[in-house]
Coordinates of N, CA and C and ligand atoms in Angstrom, one line a residue:
M1 N 20.0 16.5 10.3 CA 20.9 15.5 9.6 C 22.0 16.3 8.8
K2 N 23.4 15.8 9.1 CA 24.3 16.6 8.4 C 24.4 16.0 6.9
Q3 N 24.9 17.0 6.1 CA 25.0 16.8 4.6 C 26.4 16.3 4.4
A4 N 26.6 15.0 3.9 CA 28.1 14.6 3.8 C 28.1 14.8 2.2
G5 N 27.1 14.5 1.5 CA 27.4 14.4 0.0 C 27.5 15.9 -0.6
I6 N 27.4 16.0 -1.9 CA 27.6 17.0 -2.7 C 26.3 17.2 -3.5
F7 N 25.6 18.4 -3.5 CA 24.4 18.6 -4.3 C 24.5 19.6 -5.5
I8 N 24.4 19.1 -6.7 CA 24.7 20.0 -7.8 C 23.5 20.1 -8.8
T9 N 23.2 21.2 -9.1 CA 22.0 21.4 -9.9 C 22.5 22.0 -11.3
L10 N 21.6 21.6 -12.3 CA 21.6 22.3 -13.7 C 20.4 22.9 -14.1
E11 N 20.7 24.1 -14.6 CA 19.5 25.0 -15.0 C 19.8 25.6 -16.4
G12 N 18.7 26.0 -17.0 CA 18.6 26.6 -18.3 C 17.4 26.5 -19.0
V13 N 17.2 27.1 -20.2 CA 15.9 27.1 -21.0 C 15.8 25.9 -21.7
E14 N 14.6 25.6 -22.3 CA 14.4 24.4 -23.0 C 15.6 24.2 -24.1
G15 N 16.0 23.0 -24.2 CA 16.9 22.7 -25.3 C 18.4 23.0 -24.9
A16 N 18.6 23.4 -23.8 CA 20.1 23.8 -23.5 C 21.1 22.7 -23.3
G17 N 20.6 21.4 -23.3 CA 21.5 20.3 -23.3 C 21.6 19.7 -21.9
K18 N 20.7 20.0 -20.9 CA 21.0 19.6 -19.6 C 21.1 18.1 -19.3
S19 N 20.3 17.4 -20.0 CA 20.5 15.9 -19.8 C 21.9 15.3 -20.2
T20 N 22.4 15.9 -21.2 CA 23.9 15.5 -21.7 C 24.8 16.0 -20.7
A21 N 24.5 17.2 -19.9 CA 25.4 17.9 -19.2 C 25.3 17.1 -17.7
V22 N 24.1 16.6 -17.4 CA 23.9 15.7 -16.2 C 24.9 14.5 -16.2
A23 N 24.9 14.0 -17.4 CA 25.6 12.7 -17.8 C 27.3 13.0 -17.6
S24 N 27.6 14.3 -18.1 CA 29.0 14.6 -17.9 C 29.4 14.7 -16.5
V25 N 28.6 15.4 -15.7 CA 28.8 15.7 -14.3 C 28.9 14.4 -13.6
A26 N 27.9 13.6 -13.9 CA 27.9 12.3 -13.2 C 29.1 11.5 -13.5
A27 N 29.5 11.5 -14.8 CA 30.8 10.7 -15.1 C 32.0 11.3 -14.3
F28 N 32.1 12.5 -14.3 CA 33.4 13.1 -13.6 C 33.3 12.6 -12.0
F29 N 32.4 12.3 -11.4 CA 32.3 11.9 -10.1 C 32.4 10.3 -10.1
S30 N 31.7 9.6 -10.8 CA 31.7 8.1 -10.7 C 33.1 7.7 -11.2
Q31 N 33.8 8.3 -12.2 CA 35.0 7.8 -12.6 C 36.0 7.8 -11.6
R32 N 35.8 8.9 -10.6 CA 36.7 8.9 -9.4 C 36.3 8.3 -8.1
G33 N 35.5 7.2 -8.4 CA 35.1 6.4 -7.3 C 33.9 6.8 -6.4
L34 N 33.2 8.0 -6.7 CA 32.2 8.4 -5.8 C 30.9 7.9 -6.3
Q35 N 30.0 7.7 -5.4 CA 28.5 7.2 -5.7 C 27.6 8.6 -6.1
V36 N 27.2 8.3 -7.2 CA 26.3 9.4 -7.8 C 24.9 9.0 -8.1
E37 N 24.0 9.8 -7.8 CA 22.6 9.6 -8.1 C 22.0 10.8 -8.9
C38 N 21.3 10.6 -10.0 CA 20.9 11.6 -10.8 C 19.3 11.8 -10.7
S39 N 18.9 13.0 -10.6 CA 17.3 13.2 -10.5 C 17.0 14.4 -11.4
R40 N 15.7 14.7 -11.2 CA 15.2 15.8 -12.0 C 13.9 16.4 -11.4
E41 N 13.6 17.8 -11.8 CA 12.5 18.4 -11.2 C 11.7 19.0 -12.3
P42 N 10.3 19.0 -12.2 CA 9.6 18.5 -11.1 C 9.6 17.1 -11.2
G43 N 9.8 16.3 -10.2 CA 9.8 14.8 -10.3 C 10.9 14.3 -9.3
G44 N 11.2 13.1 -9.4 CA 12.3 12.5 -8.5 C 11.8 11.6 -7.5
T45 N 10.6 11.6 -7.1 CA 10.0 10.5 -6.2 C 8.7 10.1 -6.8
P46 N 8.1 9.1 -6.5 CA 6.8 8.6 -7.2 C 5.7 9.6 -7.0
T47 N 5.6 10.3 -5.8 CA 4.6 11.4 -5.6 C 4.8 12.6 -6.5
A48 N 6.2 12.9 -6.4 CA 6.6 14.2 -7.3 C 6.5 13.9 -8.7
E49 N 6.5 12.6 -9.1 CA 6.4 12.4 -10.6 C 4.9 12.5 -10.9
T50 N 4.2 12.0 -10.0 CA 2.7 12.2 -10.2 C 2.2 13.7 -10.4
I51 N 2.9 14.5 -9.5 CA 2.6 16.0 -9.6 C 3.2 16.5 -11.0
R52 N 4.4 15.9 -11.5 CA 4.9 16.4 -12.7 C 3.9 16.1 -13.8
H53 N 3.3 15.1 -13.8 CA 2.3 14.8 -14.8 C 1.3 15.8 -14.9
I54 N 0.8 16.4 -13.8 CA -0.3 17.4 -13.7 C 0.4 18.6 -14.4
L55 N 1.7 18.9 -14.0 CA 2.2 20.1 -14.4 C 2.5 20.3 -15.8
L56 N 2.8 19.1 -16.5 CA 3.3 19.2 -18.0 C 2.2 18.9 -18.9
N57 N 1.1 18.2 -18.6 CA 0.2 17.8 -19.5 C -1.0 18.8 -19.4
P58 N -1.3 19.4 -20.7 CA -2.3 20.4 -20.8 C -3.8 19.6 -20.6
T59 N -4.5 20.1 -19.9 CA -5.9 19.6 -19.8 C -7.1 20.7 -20.1
A60 N -8.3 20.2 -20.1 CA -9.2 21.2 -20.4 C -9.4 22.3 -19.3
E61 N -9.1 21.9 -18.2 CA -9.1 22.8 -16.9 C -7.7 23.4 -16.9
A62 N -7.7 24.7 -17.1 CA -6.3 25.3 -17.3 C -5.9 25.4 -15.8
L63 N -4.5 25.2 -15.7 CA -4.0 25.1 -14.3 C -3.7 26.7 -13.9
A64 N -4.3 27.1 -12.9 CA -4.2 28.5 -12.3 C -2.8 28.8 -12.0
E65 N -2.2 29.9 -12.2 CA -0.8 30.3 -11.8 C -0.3 29.8 -10.4
P66 N -1.2 30.3 -9.4 CA -0.7 29.9 -8.0 C -0.7 28.5 -7.7
A67 N -1.7 27.5 -8.5 CA -1.7 26.3 -8.4 C -0.4 25.6 -9.0
E68 N -0.1 26.1 -10.2 CA 1.2 25.8 -10.8 C 2.3 25.9 -9.8
L69 N 2.5 27.0 -9.3 CA 3.8 27.3 -8.3 C 3.7 26.4 -7.1
M70 N 2.5 26.3 -6.5 CA 2.3 25.3 -5.3 C 2.7 23.8 -5.6
L71 N 2.1 23.5 -6.7 CA 2.4 22.1 -7.1 C 4.0 21.9 -7.3
L72 N 4.7 22.8 -8.0 CA 6.1 22.7 -8.2 C 6.8 22.6 -6.9
F73 N 6.3 23.3 -5.9 CA 7.0 23.3 -4.6 C 6.6 22.2 -3.8
A74 N 5.3 21.6 -4.0 CA 4.9 20.4 -3.3 C 5.9 19.2 -3.8
A75 N 6.1 19.2 -5.0 CA 6.8 18.1 -5.6 C 8.3 18.4 -5.0
R76 N 8.8 19.6 -5.0 CA 10.2 19.8 -4.5 C 10.3 19.4 -3.1
A77 N 9.2 19.7 -2.2 CA 9.3 19.1 -0.8 C 9.3 17.8 -0.7
Q78 N 8.7 17.0 -1.5 CA 8.7 15.5 -1.4 C 10.2 15.1 -2.0
H79 N 10.7 15.8 -3.1 CA 11.9 15.4 -3.6 C 13.1 15.6 -2.6
V80 N 12.9 16.7 -1.9 CA 14.1 17.1 -1.0 C 14.1 16.2 0.2
A81 N 12.8 15.9 0.8 CA 12.6 15.1 2.0 C 13.1 13.5 1.6
H82 N 12.7 13.1 0.6 CA 12.7 11.6 0.5 C 13.7 11.2 -0.5
R83 N 14.4 12.1 -1.2 CA 15.2 11.5 -2.1 C 16.7 12.3 -2.0
I84 N 16.6 13.6 -2.0 CA 17.8 14.5 -2.0 C 18.6 14.3 -0.6
K85 N 17.9 14.7 0.5 CA 18.6 14.6 1.7 C 19.1 13.1 2.1
P86 N 18.1 12.2 1.9 CA 18.8 10.9 2.2 C 20.0 10.6 1.4
A87 N 20.1 10.9 0.1 CA 21.1 10.8 -0.7 C 22.4 11.5 -0.2
L88 N 22.3 12.7 0.1 CA 23.4 13.5 0.8 C 23.9 12.8 2.1
A89 N 22.9 12.6 2.9 CA 23.2 12.0 4.2 C 24.0 10.7 3.9
A90 N 23.8 10.0 3.0 CA 24.6 8.7 2.7 C 25.9 9.1 2.1
G91 N 26.2 10.3 1.9 CA 27.6 10.7 1.2 C 27.6 10.7 -0.3
K92 N 26.4 10.7 -0.9 CA 26.5 10.5 -2.3 C 26.4 12.0 -3.0
I93 N 26.8 11.8 -4.4 CA 26.8 13.0 -5.2 C 25.3 13.1 -5.8
M94 N 24.8 14.1 -5.6 CA 23.2 14.2 -6.0 C 23.4 15.3 -7.2
I95 N 22.9 14.6 -8.3 CA 22.8 15.9 -9.5 C 21.5 15.8 -9.9
C96 N 20.9 17.2 -10.0 CA 19.6 17.3 -10.3 C 19.4 18.3 -11.4
D97 N 18.5 17.8 -12.5 CA 18.2 18.7 -13.6 C 17.1 19.4 -13.1
R98 N 17.4 20.7 -12.9 CA 16.5 21.8 -12.4 C 16.2 21.6 -10.9
F99 N 16.1 22.9 -10.3 CA 15.7 23.0 -8.9 C 15.1 24.4 -8.7
T100 N 15.3 25.0 -7.5 CA 14.5 26.2 -7.3 C 14.7 27.3 -8.2
D101 N 16.0 27.4 -8.7 CA 16.1 28.5 -9.6 C 15.3 28.5 -10.9
S102 N 14.8 27.3 -11.3 CA 13.9 27.3 -12.3 C 12.6 27.9 -11.9
S103 N 12.1 27.7 -10.7 CA 10.9 28.4 -10.1 C 11.1 29.9 -10.3
R104 N 12.2 30.3 -9.8 CA 12.5 31.8 -9.9 C 12.5 32.4 -11.3
A105 N 13.0 31.5 -12.3 CA 13.1 32.0 -13.6 C 11.6 31.9 -14.3
Y106 N 11.2 30.6 -14.2 CA 9.9 30.3 -15.0 C 8.7 31.1 -14.4
Q107 N 8.6 30.7 -13.0 CA 7.3 31.3 -12.5 C 7.6 32.8 -12.0
G108 N 8.7 33.2 -11.5 CA 8.9 34.5 -11.1 C 8.9 35.4 -12.4
A109 N 10.0 35.2 -13.1 CA 10.2 36.1 -14.3 C 9.3 35.7 -15.5
G110 N 9.0 34.4 -15.9 CA 8.2 34.1 -16.9 C 6.7 34.4 -16.8
R111 N 6.3 33.9 -15.5 CA 4.8 34.2 -15.2 C 4.6 35.5 -14.5
G112 N 5.6 36.3 -13.8 CA 5.4 37.3 -13.3 C 4.8 37.2 -11.9
M113 N 5.1 36.0 -11.1 CA 4.6 35.8 -9.8 C 5.4 36.4 -8.8
D114 N 4.8 36.6 -7.6 CA 5.5 37.2 -6.5 C 6.7 36.6 -5.9
R115 N 7.8 37.4 -6.2 CA 9.1 36.7 -5.8 C 9.2 36.4 -4.3
A116 N 8.6 37.2 -3.5 CA 8.6 37.0 -2.1 C 7.9 35.7 -1.7
L117 N 6.9 35.5 -2.4 CA 6.1 34.2 -2.1 C 6.9 32.9 -2.5
I118 N 7.7 33.2 -3.8 CA 8.5 32.0 -4.1 C 9.6 31.7 -3.0
E119 N 10.1 32.9 -2.5 CA 11.2 32.5 -1.6 C 10.7 31.9 -0.2
I120 N 9.5 32.2 0.1 CA 8.8 31.6 1.2 C 8.5 30.2 1.0
L121 N 8.2 29.8 -0.1 CA 7.8 28.5 -0.5 C 9.2 27.6 -0.6
A122 N 10.2 28.4 -1.1 CA 11.4 27.6 -1.2 C 12.0 27.2 0.0
K123 N 11.9 28.2 1.0 CA 12.3 28.0 2.3 C 11.7 26.7 3.0
A124 N 10.3 26.6 2.7 CA 9.4 25.6 3.3 C 9.9 24.4 2.7
A125 N 10.2 24.3 1.4 CA 10.4 23.0 0.6 C 11.7 22.6 0.8
E126 N 12.7 23.4 1.0 CA 14.1 23.0 1.0 C 14.7 22.8 2.2
Q127 N 14.0 23.1 3.3 CA 14.4 22.9 4.8 C 16.0 23.0 5.0
G128 N 16.5 24.1 4.5 CA 17.8 24.4 4.7 C 18.8 23.9 3.7
L129 N 18.4 23.3 2.7 CA 19.2 22.8 1.7 C 19.5 23.7 0.6
E130 N 20.7 23.7 0.2 CA 21.2 24.6 -1.0 C 22.2 23.9 -1.9
P131 N 21.9 24.1 -3.2 CA 23.0 23.4 -4.0 C 24.5 23.9 -3.7
H132 N 25.4 23.1 -3.8 CA 26.8 23.4 -3.7 C 27.2 24.2 -4.9
L133 N 26.7 23.7 -6.0 CA 27.1 24.3 -7.3 C 25.9 24.2 -8.2
T134 N 25.7 25.3 -9.0 CA 24.7 25.2 -9.9 C 25.2 25.6 -11.4
L135 N 25.1 24.8 -12.4 CA 25.6 25.0 -13.7 C 24.4 25.5 -14.5
L136 N 24.6 26.7 -15.1 CA 23.5 27.4 -15.9 C 24.0 27.2 -17.4
L137 N 23.3 26.4 -18.0 CA 23.6 26.2 -19.5 C 22.9 27.3 -20.3
D138 N 23.6 28.1 -20.7 CA 23.0 29.3 -21.4 C 23.2 29.4 -22.9
L139 N 22.1 29.7 -23.7 CA 22.1 29.7 -25.2 C 21.1 30.5 -25.6
P140 N 21.1 31.1 -26.8 CA 20.0 32.0 -27.2 C 18.8 31.2 -27.3
V141 N 17.5 31.8 -27.0 CA 16.4 31.3 -26.9 C 16.0 30.5 -28.1
A142 N 16.3 31.1 -29.3 CA 15.7 30.5 -30.6 C 16.6 29.3 -30.9
A143 N 17.8 29.2 -30.5 CA 18.6 27.9 -30.8 C 18.1 26.8 -29.7
G144 N 17.7 27.3 -28.5 CA 17.2 26.2 -27.5 C 15.8 25.7 -28.0
L145 N 15.0 26.5 -28.4 CA 13.7 26.1 -28.9 C 13.9 25.2 -30.1
A146 N 14.7 25.5 -31.1 CA 14.9 24.7 -32.2 C 15.4 23.3 -31.9
R147 N 16.4 23.2 -30.8 CA 16.9 22.0 -30.5 C 15.8 21.1 -29.8
A148 N 15.0 21.8 -28.9 CA 14.0 21.1 -28.1 C 13.0 20.6 -29.2
A149 N 12.6 21.3 -30.4 CA 11.6 20.9 -31.3 C 12.2 19.7 -32.0
A150 N 13.4 19.7 -32.4 CA 14.1 18.7 -33.1 C 14.1 17.3 -32.2
R151 N 14.2 17.5 -30.8 CA 14.3 16.3 -30.0 C 12.8 15.8 -29.8
R152 N 11.9 16.7 -29.8 CA 10.6 16.2 -29.7 C 9.9 15.4 -30.7
G153 N 10.5 15.8 -32.0 CA 9.9 15.1 -33.1 C 8.4 15.4 -33.2
L154 N 7.7 14.1 -33.3 CA 6.2 14.3 -33.5 C 5.3 14.4 -32.1
T155 N 6.1 14.2 -31.1 CA 5.2 14.3 -29.9 C 4.7 15.6 -29.5
L156 N 3.7 15.7 -29.0 CA 3.0 16.9 -28.7 C 3.9 17.9 -27.6
R157 N 3.8 19.2 -27.7 CA 4.5 20.1 -26.8 C 3.9 19.9 -25.5
D158 N 4.7 20.1 -24.4 CA 4.2 20.1 -23.0 C 3.6 21.4 -22.7
R159 N 2.8 21.5 -21.6 CA 2.2 23.0 -21.2 C 3.3 24.1 -21.3
F160 N 4.5 23.8 -20.8 CA 5.6 25.0 -21.0 C 5.9 25.4 -22.3
E161 N 6.3 24.3 -23.2 CA 6.7 24.4 -24.3 C 5.8 25.0 -25.4
R162 N 4.5 25.2 -24.8 CA 3.5 25.9 -25.8 C 3.7 27.5 -25.5
E163 N 4.3 27.9 -24.5 CA 4.6 29.5 -24.3 C 5.2 30.1 -25.4
P164 N 5.0 31.4 -25.7 CA 5.7 32.1 -26.6 C 7.1 32.4 -26.4
A165 N 7.9 32.8 -27.5 CA 9.3 33.0 -27.2 C 9.8 34.2 -26.2
E166 N 8.8 35.0 -26.2 CA 9.1 36.2 -25.0 C 9.0 35.6 -23.8
F167 N 8.2 34.5 -23.4 CA 8.3 33.9 -22.1 C 9.6 33.3 -21.8
F168 N 10.3 32.6 -22.8 CA 11.5 32.1 -22.7 C 12.7 33.1 -22.5
E169 N 12.6 34.2 -23.2 CA 13.5 35.4 -23.3 C 13.5 35.9 -21.7
R170 N 12.4 36.1 -21.2 CA 12.4 36.5 -19.7 C 13.0 35.5 -18.8
I171 N 12.9 34.4 -19.1 CA 13.5 33.2 -18.2 C 15.0 33.2 -18.4
R172 N 15.4 33.4 -19.6 CA 16.8 33.4 -19.9 C 17.6 34.6 -19.2
A173 N 16.8 35.6 -19.4 CA 17.4 37.0 -18.8 C 17.5 36.9 -17.3
E174 N 16.4 36.1 -16.6 CA 16.5 36.1 -15.2 C 17.4 35.1 -14.7
F175 N 17.8 34.0 -15.5 CA 18.8 33.0 -15.2 C 20.1 33.8 -15.2
L176 N 20.4 34.6 -16.1 CA 21.5 35.4 -16.1 C 21.7 36.3 -15.0
Q177 N 20.7 36.9 -14.7 CA 20.9 37.9 -13.5 C 21.1 37.1 -12.2
L178 N 20.3 36.0 -12.1 CA 20.6 35.1 -10.9 C 22.0 34.9 -10.8
A179 N 22.6 34.4 -11.9 CA 24.0 34.0 -12.0 C 24.8 35.1 -11.7
A180 N 24.7 36.3 -12.0 CA 25.3 37.5 -11.9 C 25.4 37.8 -10.2
Q181 N 24.4 37.5 -9.7 CA 24.3 38.0 -8.1 C 24.4 36.8 -7.2
T182 N 24.7 35.5 -7.7 CA 24.8 34.3 -6.9 C 26.2 33.5 -7.2
P183 N 27.1 33.5 -6.3 CA 28.4 32.9 -6.5 C 28.2 31.4 -6.9
R184 N 27.3 30.7 -6.4 CA 27.2 29.3 -6.5 C 26.7 28.9 -7.9
I185 N 26.2 30.0 -8.9 CA 25.6 29.7 -10.1 C 26.9 30.0 -11.2
V186 N 27.3 29.2 -12.0 CA 28.3 29.4 -12.9 C 27.7 29.2 -14.4
I187 N 28.1 30.0 -15.2 CA 27.5 30.1 -16.7 C 28.3 29.2 -17.5
I188 N 27.7 28.3 -18.2 CA 28.3 27.4 -19.3 C 27.7 28.0 -20.5
N189 N 28.6 28.1 -21.5 CA 28.1 28.5 -22.8 C 27.6 27.4 -23.7
A190 N 26.3 27.1 -23.7 CA 25.8 26.0 -24.2 C 25.6 26.1 -25.7
A191 N 25.9 27.3 -26.3 CA 25.7 27.4 -27.6 C 26.8 26.8 -28.5
K192 N 28.0 26.5 -27.7 CA 29.2 25.8 -28.4 C 29.0 24.3 -28.7
P193 N 29.8 23.8 -29.6 CA 29.8 22.4 -29.8 C 29.8 21.4 -28.6
L194 N 29.2 20.3 -28.6 CA 29.1 19.4 -27.4 C 30.6 19.3 -26.7
A195 N 31.6 19.0 -27.4 CA 32.9 18.8 -26.8 C 33.4 19.9 -26.1
E196 N 33.0 21.1 -26.6 CA 33.4 22.4 -25.9 C 32.6 22.6 -24.6
V197 N 31.4 22.2 -24.7 CA 30.5 22.5 -23.6 C 31.1 21.6 -22.4
Q198 N 31.2 20.2 -22.9 CA 31.9 19.3 -21.9 C 33.2 19.6 -21.2
A199 N 34.1 20.3 -21.9 CA 35.4 20.9 -21.4 C 35.0 22.0 -20.5
Q200 N 34.1 22.8 -20.7 CA 33.8 23.9 -19.7 C 33.3 23.4 -18.6
I201 N 32.4 22.4 -18.6 CA 31.9 21.7 -17.5 C 32.9 21.0 -16.7
H202 N 33.9 20.3 -17.3 CA 34.9 19.8 -16.7 C 35.9 20.7 -15.8
A203 N 36.1 21.9 -16.5 CA 37.0 23.0 -15.9 C 36.3 23.4 -14.7
V204 N 35.0 23.6 -14.7 CA 34.2 24.1 -13.5 C 34.5 23.2 -12.5
L205 N 34.3 21.8 -12.7 CA 34.1 20.9 -11.7 C 35.7 20.8 -11.1
Q206 N 36.6 20.8 -11.9 CA 37.9 20.6 -11.5 C 38.4 21.9 -10.5
A207 N 37.8 23.0 -10.8 CA 38.3 24.2 -10.0 C 37.4 24.3 -8.7
K208 N 36.4 23.7 -8.8 CA 35.5 23.6 -7.5 C 35.7 22.6 -6.6
F209 N 36.2 21.3 -7.2 CA 36.4 20.3 -6.4 C 37.9 19.6 -6.9
P210 N 38.9 20.4 -6.4 CA 40.2 20.1 -6.8 C 40.7 18.6 -6.2
K211 N 40.3 18.4 -5.1 CA 40.8 17.2 -4.3 C 40.2 15.9 -5.1
I212 N 38.9 16.2 -5.4 CA 38.3 14.9 -6.2 C 38.8 14.9 -7.5
A213 N 39.1 16.0 -8.2 CA 39.6 16.0 -9.6 C 41.0 15.3 -9.5
A214 N 41.8 15.4 -8.4 CA 43.0 14.9 -8.5 C 43.0 13.2 -8.2
R215 N 42.0 12.7 -7.8 CA 41.8 11.3 -7.6 C 42.1 10.5 -8.9
P216 N 42.8 9.3 -8.9 CA 43.0 8.6 -10.1 C 41.7 8.1 -10.8
L217 N 41.6 8.1 -12.1 CA 40.6 7.7 -12.8 C 40.5 6.0 -12.9
G218 N 39.4 5.5 -12.9 CA 39.4 4.0 -12.8 C 38.1 3.5 -13.0
E219 N 38.2 2.1 -13.0 CA 36.9 1.3 -12.8 C 36.5 1.3 -11.5
H220 N 35.5 1.8 -11.0 CA 35.0 1.9 -9.5 C 33.7 1.1 -9.5
H221 N 33.7 0.5 -8.4 CA 32.4 -0.2 -8.2 C 31.7 0.3 -6.9
G222 N 30.4 0.3 -6.8 CA 29.7 0.5 -5.5 C 29.8 2.0 -5.3
Ligands
TYD301 P1 11.2 19.1 -18.8 O1 10.4 18.2 -19.9 O2 11.9 18.3 -17.8 O3 11.9 20.1 -19.4 P2 13.3 20.5 -19.8 O4 13.9 19.2 -20.5 O5 13.4 21.6 -20.7 O6 14.1 20.5 -18.5 O7 10.0 19.8 -18.0 C1 10.3 20.6 -17.1 C2 9.5 21.9 -17.3 O8 9.0 22.5 -16.1 C3 10.2 22.8 -18.0 O9 9.6 23.5 -19.1 C4 10.5 24.0 -16.9 C5 9.3 23.7 -16.0 N1 9.6 24.1 -14.6 C6 9.1 25.3 -14.0 O10 8.5 26.0 -14.8 N2 9.4 25.5 -12.6 C7 10.3 24.9 -12.0 O11 10.5 25.1 -10.7 C8 10.7 23.5 -12.6 C9 11.6 22.5 -11.8 C10 10.4 23.2 -14.0

């Protein structure tokens, strides 16, 4: 199946502001008359959301690390097959909050799992799909964790949020290293005020998609 649409992913540690960034990216395209769909991982289809529940909710039976890894990729395989690929085939702009780079960072660097195994699972789940662009929202771990805690309020921390700061330091370092060696990943300084973060995102989209950026802004339907 040919990919007619555009696949954009957002990555970063907890509290980097990915949800707001997803909205900015979506607005860039929808204001220019393109059809946009937003999703997240783990999740994005009913089955993948069921898997997400298992992954995020702490239970008495601890999740073994290989089980965590394989569940993440099982969810991703469902998401790619039943949501992302059909959206792209229909010519849509698919924007996803986290994708395989999160597995490289969280399971690879955070948990220390076998990188070769991660790449094998990625190949199986992705079936040739690769993001056209990945925005890495980078900020110091302490700032991200503080934002995430403020947002969470009185609700309980999920299974990942219970990890110590060192876990997130390894993840941040891995994301930065991935960005340094992967042209599709562009770093956004997420420690800046919101308006500046949005301006950085806009500049990246403008440079990457000049023809779309040049379209007139307006009220578009469908
Ligand atoms: P979520 O509440 O969406 O976190 P955030 O708002 O920070 O994106 O929960 C997703 C969690 O799952 C997050 O802590 C990162 C983790 N995760 C992985 O460990 N590996 C992965 O491949 C993905 C997609 C997510």
